């Protein structure tokens, strides 16, 4: 039986439902615990006397910059909002580019209505639901956006289904078709940027699109199914969250909460791997009742074929997407690609679940512009991050020797390999972004309601506070950053600090008030999406509690902020409608327009007709100056 309430939970709440937080984290105990960690924080934490003061080691550049007081922002920071509108700074404008249900081809004109959403026939011919990670490509002089549609909102997408629980194969098909990836050409028209309908680049990639399984796990028994006895051809990509862009102009879509799509109608197969990835029990959408592929009792290996970074060529709408198993199977948030000093390819990746890990992949071959990229994402070494208390760190190679697992098992059950190697359990690693001006990586650790003494992750690994994740019951999140040894992203050593610890200085006088660069004027919670603009500024998007109450009072709706990596200063640039998170960011080719994703808005934004629609918004300066 499907628990009807499950279809309406956010993915975060779904995790809480399956694995509730421990009771009894009293605030006094939390503070006590944090104080006892002060040695990890450089010995200079002060409590109870105004804003928390962080040690020189952990917050060095931020602290130094405060003294210098040099602001670098080209805009005047805005205040919070609690309404159902978009807000941008004075001198900036915003406009919706595309909404869920908008036509990509003329045949789908008017396919969407607020009363009936989209029909099964039109559901893969429109812009998908819940916009997420996106990248812009210039192909033959045309601007092409590739963008993820992370998941469905059944109650909104199936107005005829009671409580949004699908009652037929067609209704399941609608949900499957409005997820995945959209490729769409855009062009500047008289009224701003528009989607170019019927462009040869336009494409929808869904749960049904055929793709190739590549890398060391391809062809292994773990990925063979009745429909694919060779274990090399997979149907579909699912729960496409963050994104990445390769050096050679392809798109990386990252499969995150794939576990929630699988259920079982009879006997549940046994295995530690199902448990570690949260697979089994109740599925979220009842797909398994209408499609055997999602039924674990019939296809126990199907979930082993999802949870990958998948590569898509936006220049060829007939190309076959490729699942890159060498980059591991986790709840992939995004994939940030950079070059090592010797031109090997490095990809940083977060696994977004409480107490899971931060990873990187380093290719064995080197990238040469214009040459074949064959094998660069199939043949390489996967590492898990270990953050030491002395602000040093190591990338631990995941090999048969370090994990006791065969290579194919490491790539299928990557979380278990990372546990065996001894990575540091993190507060839900979301996006990674690398500074284009220096060798430096940033990862948003969104929050971790369960971090605490005696807490464990899904694999039983210690989740008590550590230096990089220092707060029990961490409801605000932080951004960790690292500098690779020798300024080489392929290096196995690094040094690190916390760029920011989010918090509420109006409510707390201790570590929960946040780091020194968090003030009553810029505070936020749950950093998630991140991207650097070409000028070296860090754009931070939030997916947090927008109740504006209690611990979150004064933080308002979710927002996008800009951080200066050099000074540590952070300024609020944009707020989105209540209920929405901000996720996905890219810029027009001329850097004059930013495209920003607004996922799961509440109210009836943007149409004002009673039904909200996830949308991409274009933002630009009225004076036509650069924005990215
Ligand atoms: Fe889809 Fe972790 O965000
Ligand atoms: Ca996210
Ligand atoms: Ca989300
Ligand atoms: Ca999130």
Coordinates of C-alpha atoms and ligand atoms in Angstrom, one line a residue:
X1 CA 0.0 0.0 0.0
X2 CA 1.2 3.4 -0.8
X3 CA 1.1 5.8 2.1
X4 CA -0.8 8.6 0.5
X5 CA 0.8 11.2 2.6
X6 CA 4.2 10.3 1.2
X7 CA 3.6 11.7 -2.2
X8 CA 3.3 15.2 -0.7
X9 CA 6.5 15.1 1.4
X10 CA 9.5 17.0 0.3
X11 CA 12.5 14.8 -0.3
X12 CA 14.1 16.0 3.0
X13 CA 10.9 15.2 4.9
X14 CA 10.8 11.8 3.2
X15 CA 14.2 11.0 4.6
X16 CA 13.0 12.1 8.0
X17 CA 10.0 9.9 7.7
X18 CA 12.1 6.8 7.0
X19 CA 14.8 7.7 9.5
X20 CA 13.5 10.1 12.2
X21 CA 15.8 12.3 14.1
X22 CA 16.6 11.2 17.7
X23 CA 14.5 12.8 20.4
X24 CA 15.9 14.9 23.3
X25 CA 18.4 17.2 21.7
X26 CA 17.9 19.9 24.3
X27 CA 19.4 23.3 23.4
X28 CA 21.6 23.4 26.6
X29 CA 23.1 20.0 25.7
X30 CA 23.7 21.3 22.1
X31 CA 25.6 24.3 23.4
X32 CA 27.5 22.2 25.9
X33 CA 28.6 19.9 23.1
X34 CA 29.6 22.8 20.8
X35 CA 31.7 24.4 23.5
X36 CA 33.5 21.1 24.1
X37 CA 34.5 21.2 20.5
X38 CA 36.2 24.6 20.7
X39 CA 39.6 23.1 20.3
X40 CA 38.6 22.1 16.8
X41 CA 37.5 25.6 16.1
X42 CA 40.9 27.2 16.7
X43 CA 40.5 27.9 20.4
X44 CA 38.9 31.3 20.0
X45 CA 35.1 30.6 20.1
X46 CA 33.3 33.0 22.4
X47 CA 29.8 32.3 23.6
X48 CA 27.1 34.4 25.2
X49 CA 28.5 37.9 24.3
X50 CA 27.0 38.9 21.1
X51 CA 28.0 37.4 17.8
X52 CA 30.1 34.3 17.8
X53 CA 33.8 34.9 17.1
X54 CA 35.5 32.2 15.1
X55 CA 39.1 31.2 15.4
X56 CA 41.8 32.5 13.2
X57 CA 42.3 29.2 11.4
X58 CA 38.7 28.5 10.5
X59 CA 37.5 31.9 9.4
X60 CA 40.8 33.5 8.5
X61 CA 40.0 35.3 5.2
X62 CA 36.6 36.3 6.4
X63 CA 37.9 37.8 9.6
X64 CA 40.7 39.7 7.9
X65 CA 38.3 41.1 5.4
X66 CA 35.9 42.4 8.0
X67 CA 38.7 44.7 9.2
X68 CA 39.4 45.8 5.6
X69 CA 35.6 46.4 5.0
X70 CA 35.9 46.5 1.3
X71 CA 32.6 45.6 -0.4
X72 CA 32.7 44.5 -4.0
X73 CA 29.1 44.1 -4.9
X74 CA 27.6 45.8 -8.0
X75 CA 24.2 45.9 -6.4
X76 CA 22.5 47.2 -3.3
X77 CA 21.6 44.2 -1.1
X78 CA 17.8 43.6 -0.6
X79 CA 15.8 42.8 2.5
X80 CA 13.9 39.6 3.1
X81 CA 10.4 38.9 1.7
X82 CA 7.6 36.8 2.9
X83 CA 5.2 37.3 -0.1
X84 CA 4.6 35.4 -3.3
X85 CA 6.7 37.5 -5.6
X86 CA 10.2 37.7 -7.0
X87 CA 12.4 40.5 -5.6
X88 CA 15.7 41.7 -7.1
X89 CA 17.8 44.8 -6.3
X90 CA 17.1 48.4 -7.5
X91 CA 18.2 48.8 -11.1
X92 CA 17.5 45.1 -11.9
X93 CA 14.5 43.5 -13.7
X94 CA 13.1 40.0 -13.8
X95 CA 10.8 38.1 -16.1
X96 CA 9.6 34.5 -16.4
X97 CA 11.4 32.7 -19.2
X98 CA 9.5 29.4 -19.1
X99 CA 7.0 27.6 -16.8
X100 CA 6.1 23.9 -16.2
X101 CA 3.8 22.9 -19.1
X102 CA 5.0 25.5 -21.6
X103 CA 5.3 24.2 -25.2
X104 CA 8.7 23.2 -26.6
X105 CA 7.0 22.4 -29.9
X106 CA 4.0 24.2 -31.6
X107 CA 1.9 21.0 -31.3
X108 CA 1.9 21.5 -27.6
X109 CA 0.7 25.1 -27.6
X110 CA -1.9 25.5 -24.8
X111 CA -1.1 21.9 -23.6
X112 CA -1.2 23.1 -20.0
X113 CA -4.3 24.3 -18.1
X114 CA -4.5 24.9 -14.3
X115 CA -7.6 22.7 -14.2
X116 CA -6.1 19.6 -15.8
X117 CA -2.3 20.2 -16.0
X118 CA -1.0 18.3 -19.1
X119 CA -2.4 15.2 -20.9
X120 CA -0.3 12.1 -21.3
X121 CA 0.0 12.8 -25.0
X122 CA 1.5 16.2 -24.4
X123 CA 3.4 15.5 -21.2
X124 CA 6.8 14.9 -23.0
X125 CA 6.4 17.9 -25.3
X126 CA 6.4 20.6 -22.7
X127 CA 8.9 22.1 -20.3
X128 CA 9.2 19.7 -17.3
X129 CA 8.2 20.1 -13.7
X130 CA 10.4 21.3 -10.8
X131 CA 13.2 23.0 -12.6
X132 CA 16.7 22.4 -11.1
X133 CA 20.3 22.4 -12.2
X134 CA 20.9 24.0 -15.6
X135 CA 23.7 25.0 -17.9
X136 CA 23.9 27.2 -21.1
X137 CA 25.7 26.1 -24.2
X138 CA 26.5 28.1 -27.3
X139 CA 26.1 25.7 -30.3
X140 CA 26.5 27.0 -33.9
X141 CA 25.9 30.5 -32.6
X142 CA 22.6 29.5 -30.8
X143 CA 22.1 29.6 -27.1
X144 CA 20.8 26.3 -25.7
X145 CA 19.8 25.7 -22.1
X146 CA 19.9 22.2 -20.7
X147 CA 17.9 21.9 -17.5
X148 CA 16.8 19.2 -15.1
X149 CA 13.2 18.5 -13.9
X150 CA 13.9 16.9 -10.6
X151 CA 10.6 15.3 -9.6
X152 CA 6.8 15.5 -10.0
X153 CA 4.3 17.2 -7.7
X154 CA 1.5 14.7 -8.2
X155 CA -1.2 16.7 -6.4
X156 CA -0.6 19.6 -8.9
X157 CA 0.3 17.4 -11.9
X158 CA -2.6 15.0 -11.5
X159 CA -5.6 17.2 -10.5
X160 CA -7.9 14.3 -11.2
X161 CA -6.1 11.7 -9.0
X162 CA -7.3 11.6 -5.4
X163 CA -4.6 13.1 -3.2
X164 CA -2.3 12.9 -6.2
X165 CA -1.9 9.1 -6.0
X166 CA -1.8 7.8 -9.6
X167 CA -4.7 5.5 -10.4
X168 CA -3.7 4.3 -13.9
X169 CA -0.7 3.6 -16.1
X170 CA -1.4 6.8 -18.0
X171 CA -1.2 8.9 -14.8
X172 CA 2.1 7.2 -13.9
X173 CA 3.2 8.0 -17.5
X174 CA 2.4 11.7 -17.1
X175 CA 4.5 11.8 -13.9
X176 CA 7.4 10.0 -15.6
X177 CA 7.3 12.3 -18.7
X178 CA 7.4 15.6 -16.9
X179 CA 10.6 14.7 -15.1
X180 CA 14.1 14.3 -16.5
X181 CA 15.9 16.8 -18.7
X182 CA 14.8 19.5 -21.1
X183 CA 17.1 20.8 -23.9
X184 CA 15.8 24.0 -25.4
X185 CA 17.1 26.8 -27.6
X186 CA 16.4 30.3 -26.3
X187 CA 16.8 33.6 -28.1
X188 CA 16.5 37.3 -27.3
X189 CA 13.3 38.7 -28.8
X190 CA 11.6 42.1 -28.6
X191 CA 10.2 41.3 -25.1
X192 CA 13.3 39.6 -23.7
X193 CA 14.5 36.0 -23.9
X194 CA 12.0 33.4 -25.2
X195 CA 12.1 29.6 -25.8
X196 CA 12.5 28.9 -29.5
X197 CA 9.7 26.5 -30.2
X198 CA 10.4 23.7 -32.8
X199 CA 14.1 24.3 -32.6
X200 CA 16.1 21.2 -33.8
X201 CA 17.9 21.4 -30.5
X202 CA 14.7 21.0 -28.4
X203 CA 14.5 17.7 -26.7
X204 CA 12.9 16.0 -23.7
X205 CA 14.7 13.2 -21.9
X206 CA 12.6 11.3 -19.4
X207 CA 12.2 8.0 -17.5
X208 CA 11.6 6.4 -20.9
X209 CA 14.7 7.6 -22.9
X210 CA 17.1 4.9 -23.8
X211 CA 20.7 5.4 -22.5
X212 CA 24.0 3.6 -22.4
X213 CA 25.6 2.3 -19.2
X214 CA 29.3 2.9 -19.5
X215 CA 32.4 2.4 -17.3
X216 CA 33.5 -0.5 -15.2
X217 CA 30.1 -1.4 -13.8
X218 CA 28.6 -1.8 -17.3
X219 CA 27.9 -5.5 -18.2
X220 CA 28.3 -6.6 -14.6
X221 CA 25.8 -9.1 -13.0
X222 CA 24.7 -6.3 -10.6
X223 CA 23.1 -4.3 -13.4
X224 CA 21.5 -7.1 -15.5
X225 CA 17.7 -7.1 -15.8
X226 CA 15.0 -9.1 -17.6
X227 CA 14.7 -6.3 -20.2
X228 CA 18.5 -5.9 -20.4
X229 CA 20.3 -9.2 -19.9
X230 CA 23.6 -7.6 -21.1
X231 CA 23.5 -4.9 -18.4
X232 CA 24.4 -2.1 -20.9
X233 CA 21.2 -0.4 -22.0
X234 CA 19.1 1.4 -19.4
X235 CA 15.7 3.1 -19.8
X236 CA 15.6 6.5 -18.3
X237 CA 17.2 9.0 -15.9
X238 CA 15.4 10.0 -12.7
X239 CA 15.4 12.6 -10.0
X240 CA 17.7 14.9 -11.9
X241 CA 19.0 17.3 -9.4
X242 CA 22.1 19.4 -9.9
X243 CA 24.1 19.7 -13.1
X244 CA 27.6 20.0 -14.5
X245 CA 29.3 21.0 -17.7
X246 CA 32.2 19.2 -19.3
X247 CA 35.2 20.9 -20.8
X248 CA 34.1 19.5 -24.2
X249 CA 30.6 21.0 -24.2
X250 CA 28.3 18.3 -22.9
X251 CA 25.9 18.4 -20.0
X252 CA 26.1 16.3 -16.9
X253 CA 22.7 15.5 -15.2
X254 CA 22.9 14.1 -11.6
X255 CA 20.5 11.4 -10.4
X256 CA 19.8 12.1 -6.8
X257 CA 16.8 10.6 -4.8
X258 CA 16.3 7.7 -7.2
X259 CA 15.6 5.4 -4.3
X260 CA 12.1 6.8 -3.8
X261 CA 10.8 5.5 -7.1
X262 CA 11.2 1.8 -6.3
X263 CA 8.7 -0.3 -4.4
X264 CA 7.9 -3.9 -4.1
X265 CA 4.6 -5.7 -4.6
X266 CA 5.7 -9.0 -3.1
X267 CA 9.0 -10.3 -1.6
X268 CA 11.7 -7.7 -0.9
X269 CA 15.1 -8.8 -2.1
X270 CA 17.7 -8.9 0.6
X271 CA 21.0 -6.9 0.7
X272 CA 22.8 -4.3 2.6
X273 CA 22.9 -2.1 -0.5
X274 CA 19.2 -1.6 -0.5
X275 CA 19.2 -0.5 3.1
X276 CA 22.1 1.9 2.7
X277 CA 20.4 3.6 -0.2
X278 CA 16.9 3.7 1.4
X279 CA 15.4 1.4 -1.2
X280 CA 12.4 -0.7 -0.4
X281 CA 9.2 -0.4 1.6
X282 CA 6.9 2.2 0.3
X283 CA 7.6 3.9 -3.0
X284 CA 6.6 7.5 -3.4
X285 CA 4.5 7.4 -6.5
X286 CA 3.1 3.8 -6.9
X287 CA 5.0 3.3 -10.2
X288 CA 5.6 -0.3 -9.2
X289 CA 1.9 -1.0 -9.5
X290 CA 1.9 -0.1 -13.2
X291 CA 5.4 -0.7 -14.4
X292 CA 7.4 -3.9 -13.4
X293 CA 10.7 -2.0 -13.9
X294 CA 10.0 -0.2 -10.5
X295 CA 9.0 -3.4 -8.7
X296 CA 11.9 -4.7 -6.6
X297 CA 10.3 -8.1 -6.3
X298 CA 10.5 -8.5 -10.1
X299 CA 13.6 -6.4 -11.0
X300 CA 15.9 -6.3 -8.0
X301 CA 18.8 -4.9 -10.1
X302 CA 16.9 -2.0 -11.7
X303 CA 17.8 0.5 -8.8
X304 CA 21.5 -0.4 -9.4
X305 CA 21.2 1.3 -12.8
X306 CA 20.3 4.7 -11.4
X307 CA 22.1 7.1 -9.1
X308 CA 24.7 8.1 -11.6
X309 CA 26.1 11.2 -13.4
X310 CA 24.7 11.0 -16.9
X311 CA 26.2 12.8 -19.9
X312 CA 24.1 14.4 -22.6
X313 CA 25.2 15.9 -25.8
X314 CA 23.0 19.0 -26.3
X315 CA 24.3 19.5 -29.9
X316 CA 22.6 16.4 -31.2
X317 CA 19.0 15.7 -30.2
X318 CA 19.3 12.1 -31.4
X319 CA 22.3 11.3 -29.3
X320 CA 22.1 8.6 -26.6
X321 CA 22.8 9.8 -23.1
X322 CA 25.5 7.9 -21.2
X323 CA 25.5 6.9 -17.6
X324 CA 29.1 7.2 -16.3
X325 CA 29.4 4.5 -13.6
X326 CA 33.1 5.4 -12.9
X327 CA 31.9 8.4 -11.0
X328 CA 30.1 6.2 -8.5
X329 CA 26.5 5.6 -7.5
X330 CA 25.3 7.9 -4.8
X331 CA 22.5 10.4 -4.4
X332 CA 24.3 12.8 -6.7
X333 CA 23.7 16.5 -6.2
X334 CA 25.9 18.0 -8.9
X335 CA 29.2 17.4 -10.8
X336 CA 31.7 20.2 -10.9
X337 CA 34.5 19.6 -13.5
X338 CA 37.9 21.3 -13.4
X339 CA 41.3 20.5 -14.8
X340 CA 44.2 19.2 -12.8
X341 CA 47.7 20.7 -13.2
X342 CA 48.6 17.9 -15.7
X343 CA 45.3 18.3 -17.6
X344 CA 43.6 15.2 -16.1
X345 CA 39.9 15.7 -15.5
X346 CA 38.7 16.2 -12.0
X347 CA 35.0 16.0 -11.0
X348 CA 33.8 17.0 -7.5
X349 CA 30.5 15.5 -6.3
X350 CA 28.3 15.6 -3.2
X351 CA 26.0 12.8 -1.9
X352 CA 23.0 14.6 -0.4
X353 CA 21.9 12.7 2.6
X354 CA 22.6 13.2 6.3
X355 CA 26.1 11.9 7.1
X356 CA 27.0 10.9 3.6
X357 CA 30.2 12.0 1.8
X358 CA 32.0 14.4 -0.5
X359 CA 33.7 12.7 -3.5
X360 CA 36.0 13.5 -6.3
X361 CA 36.9 11.6 -9.5
X362 CA 40.2 12.0 -11.3
X363 CA 40.6 10.6 -14.8
X364 CA 43.6 8.5 -15.8
X365 CA 43.8 10.2 -19.2
X366 CA 44.4 13.8 -19.9
X367 CA 42.1 16.3 -21.7
X368 CA 43.4 18.0 -24.8
X369 CA 41.1 20.5 -26.5
X370 CA 39.8 19.2 -29.8
X371 CA 41.0 15.6 -29.2
X372 CA 39.0 12.5 -28.3
X373 CA 37.5 12.5 -24.8
X374 CA 36.8 8.8 -25.0
X375 CA 37.5 7.2 -21.6
X376 CA 37.9 10.4 -19.6
X377 CA 34.8 9.7 -17.6
X378 CA 35.1 5.9 -17.7
X379 CA 38.6 5.2 -16.6
X380 CA 39.8 7.0 -13.4
X381 CA 40.0 6.9 -9.6
X382 CA 37.2 7.8 -7.2
X383 CA 38.1 9.4 -3.8
X384 CA 36.2 10.3 -0.7
X385 CA 37.1 13.4 1.4
X386 CA 38.4 13.2 4.9
X387 CA 38.4 16.5 6.8
X388 CA 40.9 16.5 9.7
X389 CA 40.4 18.6 12.8
X390 CA 43.7 20.5 12.2
X391 CA 42.2 22.0 9.0
X392 CA 44.1 19.6 6.8
X393 CA 42.4 17.0 4.6
X394 CA 43.0 14.0 2.5
X395 CA 41.3 12.4 -0.5
X396 CA 41.1 8.7 0.2
X397 CA 41.2 6.5 -2.9
X398 CA 38.3 4.0 -3.1
X399 CA 40.2 0.8 -4.3
X400 CA 39.8 -2.9 -3.6
X401 CA 42.7 -2.6 -1.1
X402 CA 41.1 0.3 0.9
X403 CA 37.6 -1.0 0.8
X404 CA 37.7 -4.8 0.6
X405 CA 35.3 -4.5 -2.4
X406 CA 35.7 -5.3 -6.1
X407 CA 35.8 -2.3 -8.5
X408 CA 32.3 -3.0 -9.8
X409 CA 31.0 -3.2 -6.2
X410 CA 32.7 0.1 -5.3
X411 CA 30.9 1.8 -8.2
X412 CA 27.5 0.2 -7.4
X413 CA 27.7 0.6 -3.6
X414 CA 29.9 3.6 -3.4
X415 CA 28.6 4.7 0.0
X416 CA 29.7 1.4 1.5
X417 CA 33.1 1.8 -0.1
X418 CA 33.4 5.4 1.4
X419 CA 32.5 4.1 4.8
X420 CA 35.1 1.4 4.6
X421 CA 37.8 3.8 3.5
X422 CA 37.0 6.2 6.4
X423 CA 35.6 9.4 4.8
X424 CA 34.2 12.2 7.0
X425 CA 30.4 12.1 7.4
X426 CA 29.1 15.4 6.2
X427 CA 26.0 17.6 6.8
X428 CA 24.3 16.7 3.5
X429 CA 26.7 17.7 0.7
X430 CA 24.8 19.6 -1.9
X431 CA 26.4 21.6 -4.8
X432 CA 30.1 22.0 -5.3
X433 CA 31.5 25.0 -7.1
X434 CA 35.1 25.8 -8.0
X435 CA 36.6 29.3 -8.1
X436 CA 37.5 30.1 -11.7
X437 CA 40.2 32.5 -10.5
X438 CA 42.2 30.1 -8.2
X439 CA 42.4 26.4 -7.2
X440 CA 39.6 26.4 -4.6
X441 CA 36.5 24.3 -4.1
X442 CA 33.3 25.0 -2.1
X443 CA 30.6 22.6 -1.0
X444 CA 27.2 23.6 0.4
X445 CA 26.4 21.5 3.5
X446 CA 22.8 22.3 3.7
X447 CA 21.8 21.1 7.2
X448 CA 21.7 18.0 9.3
X449 CA 18.9 17.6 11.7
X450 CA 20.5 14.4 13.1
X451 CA 24.1 15.5 13.6
X452 CA 24.8 14.7 17.3
X453 CA 26.5 12.6 19.9
X454 CA 25.8 8.9 19.3
X455 CA 24.1 9.7 15.9
X456 CA 24.9 7.5 13.0
X457 CA 24.4 7.7 9.2
X458 CA 22.4 5.1 7.3
X459 CA 25.6 2.9 7.2
X460 CA 26.1 3.1 11.0
X461 CA 29.1 5.6 10.7
X462 CA 29.7 8.1 13.4
X463 CA 27.8 11.3 13.0
X464 CA 28.9 13.1 16.1
X465 CA 30.1 16.7 15.4
X466 CA 33.5 17.0 13.6
X467 CA 35.5 20.0 12.7
X468 CA 33.9 20.6 9.3
X469 CA 30.4 19.8 10.6
X470 CA 30.7 21.2 14.1
X471 CA 27.1 21.7 15.2
X472 CA 24.7 19.3 16.7
X473 CA 21.1 19.4 15.3
X474 CA 22.4 21.6 12.5
X475 CA 19.4 23.3 11.1
X476 CA 21.2 26.2 9.3
X477 CA 24.0 24.6 7.3
X478 CA 27.5 25.8 6.3
X479 CA 29.8 26.1 3.3
X480 CA 33.1 24.3 3.5
X481 CA 35.9 25.2 1.1
X482 CA 39.3 23.6 0.4
X483 CA 42.5 24.5 -1.4
X484 CA 44.2 21.5 -3.0
X485 CA 47.9 20.9 -2.2
X486 CA 50.1 22.6 -4.7
X487 CA 47.0 24.2 -6.2
X488 CA 46.5 21.0 -8.1
X489 CA 42.9 19.6 -8.0
X490 CA 44.3 16.1 -8.6
X491 CA 46.4 16.3 -5.3
X492 CA 45.5 13.9 -2.5
X493 CA 46.0 16.5 0.2
X494 CA 44.2 19.8 0.9
X495 CA 43.7 22.5 3.5
X496 CA 40.2 23.7 4.4
X497 CA 38.1 26.2 6.3
X498 CA 34.5 27.1 6.6
X499 CA 33.6 30.0 4.3
X500 CA 30.4 30.6 6.2
X501 CA 28.3 29.0 9.0
X502 CA 24.7 30.1 8.4
X503 CA 22.7 30.9 11.5
X504 CA 20.4 33.4 13.2
X505 CA 22.3 36.1 15.2
X506 CA 19.0 37.6 16.2
X507 CA 18.0 34.4 18.0
X508 CA 21.3 32.9 19.2
X509 CA 24.4 34.3 20.8
X510 CA 26.4 31.2 20.2
X511 CA 27.5 29.0 17.2
X512 CA 23.9 28.9 16.1
X513 CA 24.1 32.6 15.5
X514 CA 26.4 31.8 12.5
X515 CA 29.9 32.9 11.6
X516 CA 31.0 36.5 11.7
X517 CA 30.0 37.2 8.0
X518 CA 26.4 36.4 8.9
X519 CA 24.4 39.4 10.1
X520 CA 20.8 40.3 10.7
X521 CA 20.9 41.9 7.3
X522 CA 22.0 38.9 5.2
X523 CA 21.0 35.8 7.2
X524 CA 19.7 32.7 5.5
X525 CA 19.5 29.0 6.1
X526 CA 20.2 25.8 4.1
X527 CA 22.6 26.8 1.4
X528 CA 22.2 24.4 -1.6
X529 CA 22.8 25.5 -5.2
X530 CA 26.1 27.3 -5.9
X531 CA 27.9 28.6 -8.9
X532 CA 30.7 31.0 -9.6
X533 CA 30.3 33.9 -12.1
X534 CA 33.2 34.6 -14.3
X535 CA 34.3 37.5 -12.1
X536 CA 35.0 35.0 -9.2
X537 CA 31.9 35.8 -7.1
X538 CA 30.1 32.9 -5.4
X539 CA 26.3 32.8 -5.9
X540 CA 24.5 30.9 -3.2
X541 CA 21.0 29.6 -3.5
X542 CA 18.9 28.4 -0.5
X543 CA 16.4 25.6 0.0
X544 CA 15.5 26.0 3.6
X545 CA 12.8 26.8 6.1
X546 CA 10.9 29.9 4.9
X547 CA 8.5 30.1 7.8
X548 CA 10.1 33.3 9.0
X549 CA 9.4 32.0 12.5
X550 CA 11.2 30.8 15.6
X551 CA 14.8 29.8 14.7
X552 CA 14.2 31.2 11.2
X553 CA 12.6 34.5 12.2
X554 CA 13.9 37.3 10.1
X555 CA 15.2 35.0 7.3
X556 CA 12.1 35.2 5.1
X557 CA 11.6 33.3 1.8
X558 CA 14.4 31.4 0.1
X559 CA 16.9 33.5 -1.5
X560 CA 20.0 33.9 -3.7
X561 CA 23.0 35.7 -2.2
X562 CA 26.4 36.6 -3.6
X563 CA 29.5 35.9 -1.6
X564 CA 33.0 37.4 -2.0
X565 CA 35.5 34.6 -1.6
X566 CA 38.3 37.1 -0.7
X567 CA 36.5 39.3 1.9
X568 CA 33.9 36.8 3.1
X569 CA 31.1 39.3 2.7
X570 CA 27.7 38.0 1.6
X571 CA 24.9 40.1 0.2
X572 CA 21.3 39.1 -0.6
X573 CA 20.5 39.5 -4.3
X574 CA 17.1 37.9 -4.8
X575 CA 14.2 36.4 -3.0
X576 CA 11.7 34.0 -4.4
X577 CA 8.0 33.3 -3.7
X578 CA 7.1 31.7 -0.4
X579 CA 7.2 27.9 -0.7
X580 CA 9.8 27.9 -3.4
X581 CA 13.5 27.1 -3.3
X582 CA 16.0 28.7 -5.6
X583 CA 17.9 26.1 -7.6
X584 CA 19.8 26.2 -10.9
X585 CA 21.8 29.2 -12.3
X586 CA 23.4 30.0 -15.6
X587 CA 24.1 33.1 -17.6
X588 CA 23.5 34.2 -21.2
X589 CA 26.4 34.0 -23.6
X590 CA 27.0 37.8 -23.2
X591 CA 26.8 37.6 -19.4
X592 CA 24.1 40.2 -19.4
X593 CA 21.3 37.9 -18.2
X594 CA 21.2 35.4 -15.4
X595 CA 18.7 32.5 -15.6
X596 CA 17.5 31.4 -12.1
X597 CA 15.4 28.3 -11.3
X598 CA 12.4 28.7 -9.0
X599 CA 11.3 25.2 -7.8
X600 CA 8.0 24.2 -6.1
X601 CA 6.6 27.7 -5.5
X602 CA 3.6 28.1 -3.3
X603 CA 0.5 30.2 -3.7
X604 CA -0.3 30.7 -7.4
X605 CA 3.0 32.2 -8.7
X606 CA 3.6 33.2 -11.5
X607 CA 0.1 33.0 -13.1
X608 CA -2.0 34.2 -10.2
X609 CA -4.8 31.7 -11.1
X610 CA -4.7 29.4 -8.2
X611 CA -2.1 26.9 -9.4
X612 CA 1.7 27.5 -8.9
X613 CA 4.1 26.6 -11.6
X614 CA 7.8 25.9 -11.2
X615 CA 9.6 28.3 -13.6
X616 CA 13.0 29.7 -14.8
X617 CA 13.3 33.5 -14.4
X618 CA 15.6 35.8 -16.4
X619 CA 17.2 38.6 -14.4
X620 CA 19.1 41.5 -15.9
X621 CA 20.4 45.0 -15.2
X622 CA 18.3 47.8 -16.6
X623 CA 21.5 49.6 -17.7
X624 CA 22.5 46.6 -19.7
X625 CA 25.7 46.0 -17.8
X626 CA 27.2 42.6 -17.1
X627 CA 25.6 40.4 -14.4
X628 CA 27.9 37.4 -14.5
Ligands
LIG1 FE1 18.0 17.8 -5.2 FE2 20.0 17.7 -2.7 O1 19.0 18.6 -3.8
LIG2 CA1 19.6 20.8 -4.2
LIG3 CA1 14.9 20.5 -3.7
LIG4 CA1 18.1 20.9 -0.7

